[in-house]
């Protein structure tokens, strides 16, 4: 698990990712431990793997299969006018049964959100757990059990997919930019901060979007294009499945193969689970190709109408409710589990939370230097950032937030600064030798710098998805900052930096989305929302569900972003049932979690299987994706 992000400021610009832990925002520095412990270089390298129009798999990263799929840069280019291509990095957890087994259920494609999140990274971290959740459990009937491949990919511009987007000459320059940005403070903190950020972010967006256009990728990163890429992945998967069956059975002819493995050109059905921004992608996909929808789960649901307007106004309505929830769980958890515990009850805890915040706003706390670190300053912006990263994963992270708050109350900013810069010892290590030798874009510098895997990829997608370039004066934008701060005192102003990019993002998509986000899909969609979600309030799930015939909203009674922020057998079983049989939960289903924040569930220990439950593998998978 990655430590909290040092650079969380720009996290806000990669807003809609399933788990804030998964992303590397600008200036992300891996901990020295990660560098030292990184496994010996495997034989697989994306760079040395040729792209192919078919799925040609190579063993990679241990038990995974990787392929580089070649697709047209421009799906709508007329024959012979534009032969440029995109090489999509794709990764698979192979199903536990061969394709010829009648229990083989096909592929489920995941998208982690972002936009700009790396699907390769998601599968490396969670793919096996996800496979356990969707595949048949121990009690499954042999006739109906289904076992799935799990596939994801780095979308256009992202991480291992080529071409990617690069807006800084190297890692150090990117880091310097990040530091500068952080130093100004959140845009709502002062007029000076706002003015500096407004100018800096727009200058970056201006030059970066021009680079994106020059390199050709800028106009071909829209969500419609990625939706079409997913259809292609299923088509090529069908072709691969047939080849694989021929290989396994030594068949000379396709005629000899069982029907369920035969490739059906143009009719390969989609199975998809999208998180956060991945719900925009999924809703778009379902609207564009409704007849191909076999299973689609949209989890942590974005208001795609607002998204395509470029509004960014329907994300933060419930964010600050997490403070009240924190106080409640802190009180229930008791002094052993919550450092900010107060015997007088949750109202007092919330009051202290507010006082600590207020005080820090006006008086930052100096943190003396140590043998390891230089002198530093714990600021209100730092606290917002820790809250921000915590809000995605309360079950895991309220504990550390309580510690930070209790220390701040005593005038000690050490924990807060540590949360920001826990990884900065890496700087002392310097760059790995090979990285310095091969240059900043080489594999050796991975994971130091792998293209703009963060906020600018995000901007490239979401700004070009907005129906037009956002045209706002500085004064109008300041009003927008004030409006969002009314929605969320904690996150409102930081959130506005997303849209700020779009006021100077010049790349426009060749293939814009023109649909209505509604469809009668071949099979109904399952939406999932949490009671309190910091970036995708559950009302969005209900709103989006209205457009998709027969769809159902599953309500998970937890806090945080996407269902994986909680651990609930009820939710996991509903998801499994949906993938196994297609059956949707009853309308109005509310799933309770097994564990609550600050009940002693910790980041370190493996939480025990709840009493009365027997499916240990499923529990471990739920805990695994919650990390
Ligand atoms: C794609 O893969 C197939 C099967 O391995 C191979 O025959 C073909 O030459 C490859 N095409 C390219 C362009 O590499
Ligand atoms: C693409 O087209 C250009 C000329 O239009 C040609 O020079 C080039 O070889 C083509 N590339 C491929 C991969 O076909
Ligand atoms: C990019 O992919 C590599 C695997 O090829 C992974 O280790 C790395 O974490 C990914 N980077 C990001 C930013 O997700
Ligand atoms: C289920 O089917 C598999 C393969 O078709 C077989 O090996 C296994 O013994 C069966 N299990 C049961 C419980 O019938
Ligand atoms: C602040 O807290 C840290 C532990 O995080 C502790 O080591 C340090 O001594 C404290 N500083 C003061 C001035 O109390
Ligand atoms: C989707 O919405 C549009 C505009 O409101 C409407 O014209 C169309 O009939 C709807 N389509 C479906 C499949 O519901």
XYZ file of C-alpha atoms and ligand atoms in Angstrom:
711
model
C 0.000 0.000 0.000
C 1.323 3.419 -0.894
C 1.741 5.957 1.872
C -0.356 9.064 1.879
C 0.526 11.316 -0.936
C 3.113 13.936 -0.322
C 1.805 16.086 -3.032
C -1.817 15.755 -2.479
C -2.575 19.233 -3.676
C -2.920 18.207 -7.239
C -4.733 15.115 -6.230
C -7.787 17.185 -6.758
C -6.995 17.200 -10.405
C -7.162 13.431 -10.621
C -10.412 13.582 -8.864
C -12.400 10.546 -9.736
C -10.250 7.601 -8.998
C -11.563 4.616 -7.093
C -8.909 4.860 -4.433
C -6.707 7.865 -3.896
C -3.956 5.449 -2.973
C -3.742 4.133 -6.454
C -2.660 7.242 -8.161
C 0.553 9.050 -8.416
C -0.171 12.723 -8.609
C 2.365 15.123 -9.960
C 5.493 14.943 -7.852
C 4.665 11.589 -6.395
C 7.788 10.151 -4.888
C 7.924 6.466 -4.152
C 9.236 5.642 -0.706
C 12.801 4.466 -0.508
C 11.464 1.152 0.707
C 9.642 0.715 -2.561
C 12.746 1.392 -4.531
C 14.917 -0.942 -2.523
C 12.345 -3.706 -2.439
C 11.360 -3.513 -6.071
C 11.662 -7.014 -7.501
C 14.487 -7.903 -9.860
C 13.650 -6.740 -13.344
C 11.435 -9.347 -14.900
C 12.008 -10.457 -18.442
C 8.876 -8.673 -19.529
C 9.103 -5.054 -20.549
C 6.399 -3.007 -22.193
C 9.017 -1.261 -24.278
C 10.363 -4.466 -25.826
C 6.953 -5.977 -26.465
C 5.705 -5.512 -30.024
C 2.186 -4.233 -30.502
C -0.242 -6.411 -32.428
C -3.752 -5.979 -33.781
C -4.607 -9.237 -32.049
C -4.204 -10.018 -28.377
C -0.827 -11.693 -28.159
C -0.145 -12.394 -24.492
C 3.198 -12.546 -22.721
C 3.810 -13.618 -19.166
C 4.486 -10.595 -17.015
C 4.811 -9.414 -13.414
C 4.593 -12.929 -12.020
C 1.252 -14.554 -12.660
C -0.172 -12.013 -15.091
C -0.507 -11.937 -18.850
C 0.233 -8.752 -20.749
C -0.427 -7.682 -24.322
C 0.082 -4.547 -26.358
C -2.965 -4.037 -28.498
C -2.686 -1.844 -31.562
C -5.739 0.235 -32.431
C -6.263 3.228 -34.732
C -5.548 6.625 -33.207
C -8.625 7.887 -34.995
C -11.435 5.343 -35.101
C -13.336 7.376 -37.655
C -10.506 8.122 -40.067
C -11.353 7.289 -43.626
C -9.377 4.498 -45.214
C -5.883 5.667 -46.062
C -6.109 9.159 -44.545
C -4.578 8.562 -41.129
C -2.708 5.391 -40.354
C -1.406 6.490 -36.936
C -2.003 4.015 -34.138
C -2.217 3.734 -30.384
C -0.548 0.881 -28.527
C -2.688 -0.052 -25.560
C -0.975 -1.731 -22.610
C -3.329 -4.452 -21.426
C -3.062 -6.866 -18.522
C -5.016 -9.972 -17.587
C -5.514 -12.231 -14.620
C -6.311 -15.485 -16.443
C -9.434 -17.356 -15.429
C -8.884 -20.398 -13.230
C -10.492 -22.643 -15.839
C -9.526 -23.002 -19.521
C -11.709 -21.326 -22.143
C -12.960 -24.749 -23.240
C -14.475 -25.457 -19.809
C -18.208 -24.816 -19.839
C -17.735 -22.777 -16.663
C -15.483 -20.259 -18.398
C -17.317 -16.923 -18.102
C -15.284 -14.690 -20.416
C -13.502 -11.462 -19.562
C -14.498 -8.693 -17.182
C -12.863 -5.368 -18.023
C -12.154 -2.892 -15.225
C -11.548 0.837 -15.259
C -10.142 2.520 -12.136
C -11.337 6.038 -12.910
C -9.278 9.211 -12.889
C -9.680 9.978 -15.715
C -6.144 8.879 -16.359
C -5.904 6.067 -13.831
C -3.718 3.144 -14.821
C -5.722 -0.040 -15.289
C -2.485 -2.011 -15.397
C -1.667 -0.774 -11.938
C -5.172 -1.553 -10.714
C -4.966 -5.154 -11.874
C -1.467 -5.610 -10.471
C -2.742 -4.491 -7.081
C -6.283 -5.801 -6.962
C -6.963 -7.945 -10.006
C -6.805 -11.254 -8.180
C -9.121 -10.036 -5.431
C -11.559 -8.716 -7.988
C -11.475 -12.070 -9.730
C -12.398 -13.812 -6.475
C -15.323 -11.452 -5.930
C -16.885 -11.892 -9.367
C -16.107 -15.583 -9.841
C -18.102 -18.479 -8.391
C -17.670 -19.199 -4.689
C -17.110 -22.463 -2.861
C -20.791 -23.447 -2.796
C -21.392 -22.864 -6.479
C -23.252 -25.422 -8.516
C -21.059 -26.900 -11.216
C -23.670 -26.334 -13.886
C -23.973 -22.616 -13.356
C -20.621 -21.553 -11.840
C -18.682 -19.021 -13.889
C -14.989 -18.141 -13.734
C -13.697 -14.972 -15.329
C -10.593 -13.428 -16.782
C -9.959 -9.999 -15.294
C -8.629 -7.488 -17.802
C -7.710 -3.862 -17.601
C -5.595 -1.460 -19.609
C -3.853 1.875 -19.516
C -6.150 4.198 -21.437
C -4.908 6.574 -24.114
C -2.153 8.846 -22.883
C -1.696 6.873 -19.674
C 1.354 5.145 -18.179
C 2.457 2.222 -20.400
C 0.184 3.007 -23.350
C 1.770 4.875 -26.251
C 1.849 7.627 -27.274
C 1.660 9.111 -23.803
C 1.467 12.680 -22.767
C 4.456 14.499 -21.353
C 4.307 18.099 -20.308
C 7.483 18.402 -18.269
C 11.003 17.740 -19.518
C 11.731 15.446 -16.595
C 10.798 14.230 -13.154
C 12.663 16.927 -11.235
C 10.940 19.711 -13.142
C 7.598 18.127 -12.450
C 8.469 17.897 -8.786
C 9.526 21.535 -8.665
C 6.232 22.588 -10.195
C 4.367 20.587 -7.642
C 6.284 22.130 -4.758
C 5.577 25.596 -6.065
C 1.905 24.870 -6.378
C 1.712 23.487 -2.881
C 3.460 26.502 -1.440
C 0.699 28.856 -2.610
C -1.878 27.002 -0.550
C -5.397 26.015 -1.566
C -7.118 28.508 -3.894
C -9.656 29.549 -1.270
C -7.028 30.341 1.337
C -6.323 33.867 0.084
C -6.749 36.112 -2.889
C -3.031 35.908 -3.523
C -3.119 32.134 -3.511
C -6.036 32.170 -5.921
C -4.400 34.642 -8.303
C -1.135 32.727 -8.383
C -2.835 29.383 -8.933
C -5.181 30.766 -11.548
C -2.230 32.031 -13.552
C 0.033 29.047 -12.975
C -2.533 26.338 -13.724
C -3.757 28.121 -16.834
C -0.221 28.596 -18.113
C 0.459 24.915 -17.623
C -2.785 23.909 -19.312
C -2.113 26.245 -22.217
C 1.345 24.883 -22.988
C 0.535 21.284 -22.145
C -2.578 21.145 -24.305
C -0.595 22.569 -27.237
C 1.941 19.790 -26.759
C -0.883 17.266 -26.632
C -2.202 18.535 -29.957
C 1.256 18.508 -31.549
C 1.916 14.947 -30.480
C -1.406 13.903 -32.000
C -2.891 12.314 -28.918
C -4.679 15.392 -27.539
C -7.588 15.148 -29.954
C -8.042 11.423 -29.502
C -8.429 10.936 -25.769
C -12.146 11.520 -25.398
C -14.290 9.056 -23.494
C -16.113 7.953 -26.677
C -12.775 6.870 -28.116
C -11.895 4.859 -25.029
C -15.375 3.273 -25.066
C -14.666 2.143 -28.628
C -11.293 0.788 -27.464
C -13.151 -1.366 -24.931
C -15.414 -2.784 -27.624
C -12.269 -3.604 -29.571
C -10.780 -5.358 -26.552
C -13.845 -7.637 -26.385
C -13.714 -8.289 -30.119
C -10.063 -9.237 -29.948
C -10.773 -11.264 -26.840
C -13.336 -13.284 -28.778
C -10.804 -13.945 -31.477
C -8.204 -14.941 -28.875
C -10.716 -17.258 -27.148
C -11.366 -19.149 -30.351
C -7.643 -19.474 -31.122
C -6.972 -20.606 -27.588
C -9.702 -23.262 -27.807
C -8.257 -24.511 -31.079
C -4.853 -24.746 -29.472
C -6.143 -26.575 -26.392
C -8.182 -29.097 -28.346
C -5.794 -29.457 -31.275
C -8.707 -28.713 -33.556
C -7.999 -28.035 -37.175
C -11.271 -26.317 -37.798
C -13.476 -23.894 -35.910
C -16.436 -26.133 -36.724
C -15.214 -28.706 -34.226
C -15.275 -26.212 -31.351
C -18.097 -25.858 -28.824
C -20.321 -22.904 -29.575
C -19.466 -20.887 -26.498
C -15.856 -20.429 -27.571
C -16.486 -19.433 -31.182
C -15.672 -15.848 -32.070
C -18.745 -13.830 -33.020
C -17.492 -10.803 -34.980
C -19.318 -7.634 -34.031
C -21.328 -9.417 -31.371
C -18.884 -10.005 -28.568
C -20.688 -9.000 -25.389
C -19.312 -6.553 -22.822
C -18.708 -7.318 -19.144
C -17.439 -4.277 -17.322
C -16.931 -2.887 -13.820
C -16.101 0.806 -13.714
C -15.258 2.917 -10.697
C -15.695 6.634 -10.299
C -14.822 8.296 -13.639
C -15.060 4.719 -14.911
C -18.830 5.163 -14.465
C -18.786 7.998 -17.020
C -16.911 5.682 -19.347
C -19.348 2.861 -18.602
C -22.476 4.972 -19.072
C -21.051 6.271 -22.337
C -20.216 2.757 -23.469
C -23.685 1.501 -22.546
C -25.323 4.352 -24.409
C -23.171 3.897 -27.524
C -23.372 0.088 -27.623
C -26.497 -0.901 -25.659
C -26.923 -4.198 -27.504
C -23.519 -5.397 -26.364
C -24.135 -4.904 -22.641
C -24.099 -8.246 -20.864
C -22.918 -7.108 -17.403
C -22.075 -3.542 -16.421
C -21.476 -2.357 -12.869
C -21.070 1.359 -12.297
C -19.645 1.878 -8.833
C -19.127 5.321 -7.240
C -21.357 7.038 -9.756
C -20.492 10.359 -11.376
C -23.253 12.617 -12.629
C -22.249 12.213 -16.276
C -24.560 15.048 -17.352
C -22.618 17.471 -15.187
C -19.354 15.900 -16.322
C -20.086 16.430 -20.014
C -21.202 19.992 -19.276
C -17.797 20.570 -17.696
C -19.651 21.708 -14.593
C -17.958 19.883 -11.705
C -20.758 21.009 -9.440
C -22.304 17.710 -8.321
C -19.492 15.977 -6.494
C -19.059 17.497 -3.067
C -22.560 17.729 -1.588
C -21.878 15.027 0.997
C -18.138 15.483 1.524
C -18.214 17.384 4.796
C -20.699 14.921 6.277
C -17.672 12.747 6.755
C -16.634 15.006 9.637
C -19.840 14.248 11.530
C -19.358 10.573 10.739
C -15.795 10.779 11.999
C -17.030 12.232 15.299
C -19.684 9.548 15.617
C -17.319 6.647 14.953
C -14.659 8.199 17.165
C -17.093 8.219 20.048
C -18.227 4.672 19.359
C -14.645 3.477 18.907
C -13.515 4.740 22.286
C -10.200 6.143 23.479
C -8.208 3.070 22.450
C -9.183 3.368 18.815
C -9.557 7.118 18.410
C -7.009 9.641 19.633
C -9.572 12.441 19.514
C -12.091 10.543 21.674
C -14.143 12.695 24.037
C -16.328 11.168 26.719
C -18.819 13.977 26.289
C -19.975 12.599 22.968
C -19.766 13.096 19.218
C -20.895 16.718 19.275
C -17.879 17.595 21.362
C -15.548 15.684 19.093
C -16.945 17.504 16.065
C -16.545 20.786 17.931
C -12.906 20.050 18.674
C -12.365 19.043 15.041
C -13.719 22.376 13.950
C -11.680 24.364 16.488
C -8.451 22.628 15.510
C -9.167 23.384 11.862
C -10.051 27.019 12.523
C -6.980 27.564 14.593
C -4.661 26.052 12.022
C -6.175 28.248 9.340
C -4.863 31.326 11.108
C -1.801 29.917 12.825
C 0.297 27.339 11.005
C 2.503 25.263 13.286
C 6.264 25.139 12.940
C 7.796 21.684 13.033
C 11.439 21.675 14.092
C 14.022 19.923 11.984
C 15.353 16.533 13.003
C 18.275 14.359 11.966
C 16.123 13.202 9.123
C 14.108 16.232 8.064
C 14.549 19.941 7.760
C 12.325 22.420 9.570
C 8.824 22.509 8.159
C 5.407 24.042 8.489
C 2.102 22.298 9.161
C -0.630 24.267 7.414
C -4.365 24.308 6.929
C -3.821 23.227 3.335
C -1.891 20.202 4.590
C -4.820 19.305 6.799
C -7.262 19.630 3.928
C -5.072 17.269 1.971
C -4.926 14.672 4.701
C -8.686 14.930 5.113
C -9.039 14.588 1.366
C -7.051 11.411 1.107
C -8.753 10.057 4.238
C -12.228 10.746 2.900
C -11.801 8.129 0.149
C -11.073 5.388 2.692
C -12.472 6.179 6.180
C -12.406 2.562 7.293
C -8.661 2.474 6.822
C -7.709 6.040 7.470
C -9.840 7.691 10.139
C -7.427 6.267 12.672
C -4.457 8.253 11.360
C -6.569 11.373 10.960
C -7.540 11.167 14.631
C -3.866 10.967 15.580
C -3.033 14.001 13.476
C -5.896 16.017 14.939
C -5.027 15.108 18.533
C -1.431 16.179 17.951
C -2.443 19.424 16.288
C -4.645 20.175 19.261
C -1.542 20.020 21.408
C 0.262 22.322 19.006
C 2.316 19.548 17.429
C 2.343 19.479 13.635
C 4.696 16.533 13.248
C 2.132 13.944 12.196
C 0.541 16.297 9.680
C 3.861 17.134 8.076
C 4.794 13.455 8.083
C 1.607 12.645 6.231
C 2.633 15.098 3.545
C 6.275 14.304 3.307
C 6.615 10.817 4.690
C 8.330 9.836 1.512
C 10.753 12.672 1.046
C 13.720 10.696 2.278
C 13.748 9.351 -1.258
C 15.178 12.647 -2.451
C 18.291 11.956 -0.442
C 18.748 8.718 -2.316
C 18.929 10.594 -5.550
C 17.880 9.015 -8.795
C 18.751 5.394 -9.412
C 22.005 5.252 -11.327
C 20.529 3.549 -14.374
C 17.795 6.134 -14.513
C 20.341 8.940 -14.561
C 22.238 7.129 -17.304
C 19.301 6.214 -19.540
C 17.523 9.500 -19.217
C 14.325 10.631 -17.577
C 11.917 8.757 -19.848
C 13.645 5.406 -19.624
C 12.200 2.358 -17.938
C 14.824 2.711 -15.231
C 13.130 5.879 -14.048
C 9.844 4.075 -13.685
C 8.146 4.551 -11.321
C 9.826 7.912 -10.910
C 8.366 9.333 -14.040
C 6.077 7.545 -16.383
C 4.611 10.317 -18.395
C 1.908 12.536 -17.057
C 0.167 9.747 -15.276
C -1.708 12.223 -13.190
C -3.470 15.504 -13.249
C -2.623 16.439 -16.798
C -3.869 13.198 -18.281
C -6.947 13.804 -16.270
C -7.258 17.313 -17.676
C -6.620 16.055 -21.211
C -9.597 13.724 -20.970
C -12.074 15.662 -18.901
C -11.443 19.062 -20.484
C -11.876 17.678 -23.985
C -14.999 15.796 -22.882
C -16.580 19.061 -21.719
C -18.859 20.217 -24.504
C -16.762 23.334 -25.090
C -13.669 24.982 -23.670
C -14.696 26.588 -20.372
C -14.862 30.311 -20.909
C -14.674 32.146 -17.592
C -13.093 35.340 -16.348
C -11.052 35.340 -13.205
C -13.919 37.018 -11.353
C -16.452 34.460 -12.529
C -14.114 31.724 -11.511
C -13.708 33.212 -8.044
C -17.492 33.065 -7.675
C -17.353 29.404 -8.613
C -14.729 28.857 -5.912
C -17.083 30.458 -3.386
C -19.998 28.308 -4.563
C -18.103 25.082 -4.200
C -16.834 26.102 -0.781
C -20.457 26.369 0.251
C -20.874 22.718 -0.752
C -17.738 21.638 1.062
C -15.631 23.819 3.294
C -12.936 21.172 3.326
C -12.619 20.376 -0.355
C -14.549 22.950 -2.369
C -11.727 25.267 -3.280
C -9.215 22.534 -4.089
C -11.787 20.843 -6.312
C -11.988 23.940 -8.519
C -8.469 23.371 -9.841
C -9.923 20.611 -12.008
C -12.039 22.990 -13.964
C -9.328 25.644 -13.908
C -7.311 23.546 -16.375
C -10.242 23.544 -18.747
C -10.242 27.331 -19.115
C -7.012 27.024 -21.109
C -7.195 23.495 -22.493
C -7.162 23.934 -26.258
C -7.318 20.355 -27.505
C -10.810 19.485 -28.756
C -11.831 15.909 -29.460
C -12.237 14.622 -33.003
C -14.982 12.348 -31.650
C -17.068 14.203 -29.067
C -19.877 12.495 -27.196
C -23.294 13.513 -28.459
C -25.565 10.992 -26.779
C -28.136 11.398 -24.027
C -26.780 8.960 -21.464
C -29.836 6.759 -21.709
C -30.492 3.410 -23.272
C -32.335 0.139 -23.136
C -29.375 -2.141 -22.681
C -29.366 -5.825 -23.620
C -29.022 -6.568 -19.898
C -29.730 -4.017 -17.129
C -26.914 -2.103 -15.428
C -26.131 -2.374 -11.711
C -25.317 0.968 -10.065
C -23.658 1.141 -6.635
C -23.485 4.133 -4.281
C -22.468 4.719 -0.669
C -24.406 6.605 2.012
C -21.654 9.229 2.247
C -19.298 9.400 -0.703
C -16.811 12.263 -0.747
C -16.757 12.763 -4.520
C -19.739 10.883 -5.949
C -22.795 11.368 -3.730
C -25.344 8.581 -4.032
C -27.926 10.916 -5.560
C -25.863 10.683 -8.760
C -26.397 6.936 -8.877
C -30.169 7.435 -8.709
C -30.051 10.157 -11.328
C -27.993 8.067 -13.752
C -30.092 4.979 -13.143
C -33.175 6.784 -14.469
C -31.743 6.783 -17.988
C -30.945 3.080 -18.160
C -33.881 0.770 -18.518
C -34.252 -1.844 -15.791
C -31.163 -0.705 -13.905
C -31.017 -0.879 -10.109
C -29.132 1.138 -7.495
C -27.505 -0.885 -4.744
C -27.002 1.298 -1.661
C -24.050 0.382 0.525
C -24.372 1.926 3.971
C -20.783 3.113 4.334
C -18.623 6.194 3.960
C -15.947 6.719 1.342
C -15.594 6.377 -2.404
C -16.840 3.288 -4.306
C -18.014 0.052 -2.724
C -14.443 -1.057 -2.036
C -14.142 1.647 0.632
C -16.245 -0.595 2.867
C -16.312 -4.313 3.575
C -19.788 -5.778 3.123
C -20.630 -9.407 2.384
C -24.013 -8.232 1.225
C -22.468 -6.027 -1.473
C -19.837 -8.573 -2.482
C -22.487 -11.278 -2.849
C -24.749 -9.000 -4.867
C -21.867 -8.282 -7.220
C -20.973 -11.964 -7.457
C -24.575 -12.946 -8.143
C -24.854 -10.296 -10.838
C -21.790 -11.611 -12.655
C -22.747 -15.247 -12.086
C -26.381 -15.153 -13.144
C -27.241 -11.615 -14.213
C -29.703 -11.293 -11.365
C -29.915 -7.766 -9.952
C -30.543 -6.956 -6.291
C -34.099 -5.895 -5.417
C -34.795 -2.194 -5.826
C -34.137 -0.443 -2.519
C -31.568 -2.949 -1.280
C -29.331 -1.447 1.411
C -26.172 -3.352 2.308
C -24.643 -2.992 5.763
C -20.900 -3.250 6.289
C -19.203 -5.864 8.471
C -16.845 -3.359 10.035
C -16.988 0.329 10.938
C -14.288 2.993 10.907
C -12.427 3.247 14.241
C -13.773 -0.069 15.503
C -10.221 -1.392 15.630
C -10.028 -2.420 11.964
C -6.459 -1.566 11.197
C -4.186 -1.072 8.261
C -1.605 -3.454 9.646
C -3.403 -6.592 10.815
C -5.429 -8.888 8.685
C -8.919 -8.393 10.065
C -10.521 -11.643 11.192
C -13.327 -13.355 9.283
C -16.571 -12.146 10.878
C -18.369 -14.681 13.007
C -20.935 -16.802 11.218
C -19.218 -16.361 7.855
C -17.400 -19.191 6.108
C -16.242 -17.781 2.780
C -12.745 -16.832 3.848
C -11.542 -16.291 0.302
C -14.272 -13.753 -0.341
C -13.504 -11.944 2.910
C -9.816 -11.734 2.061
C -10.689 -10.386 -1.370
C -12.972 -7.714 0.141
C -10.265 -6.684 2.588
C -7.742 -6.799 -0.254
C -9.581 -4.296 -2.428
C -10.243 -2.111 0.607
C -6.487 -1.568 1.089
C 0.682 -10.456 -34.663
O 0.706 -11.678 -34.022
C 0.533 -12.787 -34.911
C 0.427 -14.041 -34.101
O 1.466 -14.143 -33.156
C 1.701 -12.808 -35.875
O 1.519 -13.864 -36.782
C 1.759 -11.498 -36.622
O 2.895 -11.454 -37.446
C 1.807 -10.335 -35.654
N 1.682 -9.107 -36.376
C 2.504 -8.107 -36.203
C 2.247 -6.868 -37.000
O 3.451 -8.168 -35.423
C 1.504 5.580 -42.869
O 1.354 6.398 -43.994
C 2.549 7.074 -44.380
C 2.260 7.946 -45.568
O 0.936 8.350 -45.622
C 3.635 6.067 -44.718
O 4.845 6.738 -45.026
C 3.862 5.144 -43.544
O 4.779 4.115 -43.882
C 2.560 4.511 -43.114
N 2.795 3.771 -41.885
C 2.314 2.537 -41.693
C 2.639 1.921 -40.368
O 1.642 1.967 -42.484
C 2.345 1.961 -14.555
O 2.442 0.583 -14.776
C 3.440 -0.073 -14.025
C 3.509 -1.484 -14.509
O 3.931 -1.503 -15.832
C 3.107 0.020 -12.558
O 4.085 -0.607 -11.778
C 3.002 1.484 -12.184
O 2.577 1.598 -10.861
C 2.017 2.202 -13.092
N 2.057 3.618 -12.843
C 0.984 4.280 -12.395
C 1.162 5.728 -12.292
O -0.061 3.748 -12.112
C -17.256 -29.898 -11.590
O -16.788 -29.997 -12.919
C -15.397 -30.217 -13.037
C -14.997 -30.181 -14.504
O -16.064 -30.220 -15.367
C -15.041 -31.553 -12.388
O -13.655 -31.753 -12.466
C -15.474 -31.522 -10.930
O -15.252 -32.760 -10.329
C -16.944 -31.171 -10.819
N -17.266 -30.980 -9.427
C -18.404 -31.416 -8.902
C -18.623 -31.159 -7.462
O -19.252 -31.979 -9.565
C 5.313 15.816 18.449
O 4.904 14.500 18.172
C 5.928 13.610 17.840
C 5.335 12.272 17.518
O 4.669 12.322 16.314
C 6.919 13.510 18.980
O 7.977 12.656 18.619
C 7.444 14.897 19.322
O 8.269 14.819 20.466
C 6.319 15.850 19.594
N 6.838 17.204 19.718
C 6.589 17.947 20.768
C 7.194 19.325 20.742
O 5.914 17.565 21.683
C -32.915 9.408 -24.497
O -33.198 10.778 -24.273
C -33.486 11.515 -25.457
C -33.564 12.988 -25.101
O -34.246 13.184 -23.907
C -34.756 10.978 -26.085
O -35.051 11.674 -27.255
C -34.549 9.494 -26.386
O -35.732 8.929 -26.873
C -34.089 8.713 -25.163
N -33.687 7.374 -25.574
C -33.915 6.273 -24.839
C -33.404 4.991 -25.391
O -34.505 6.312 -23.769
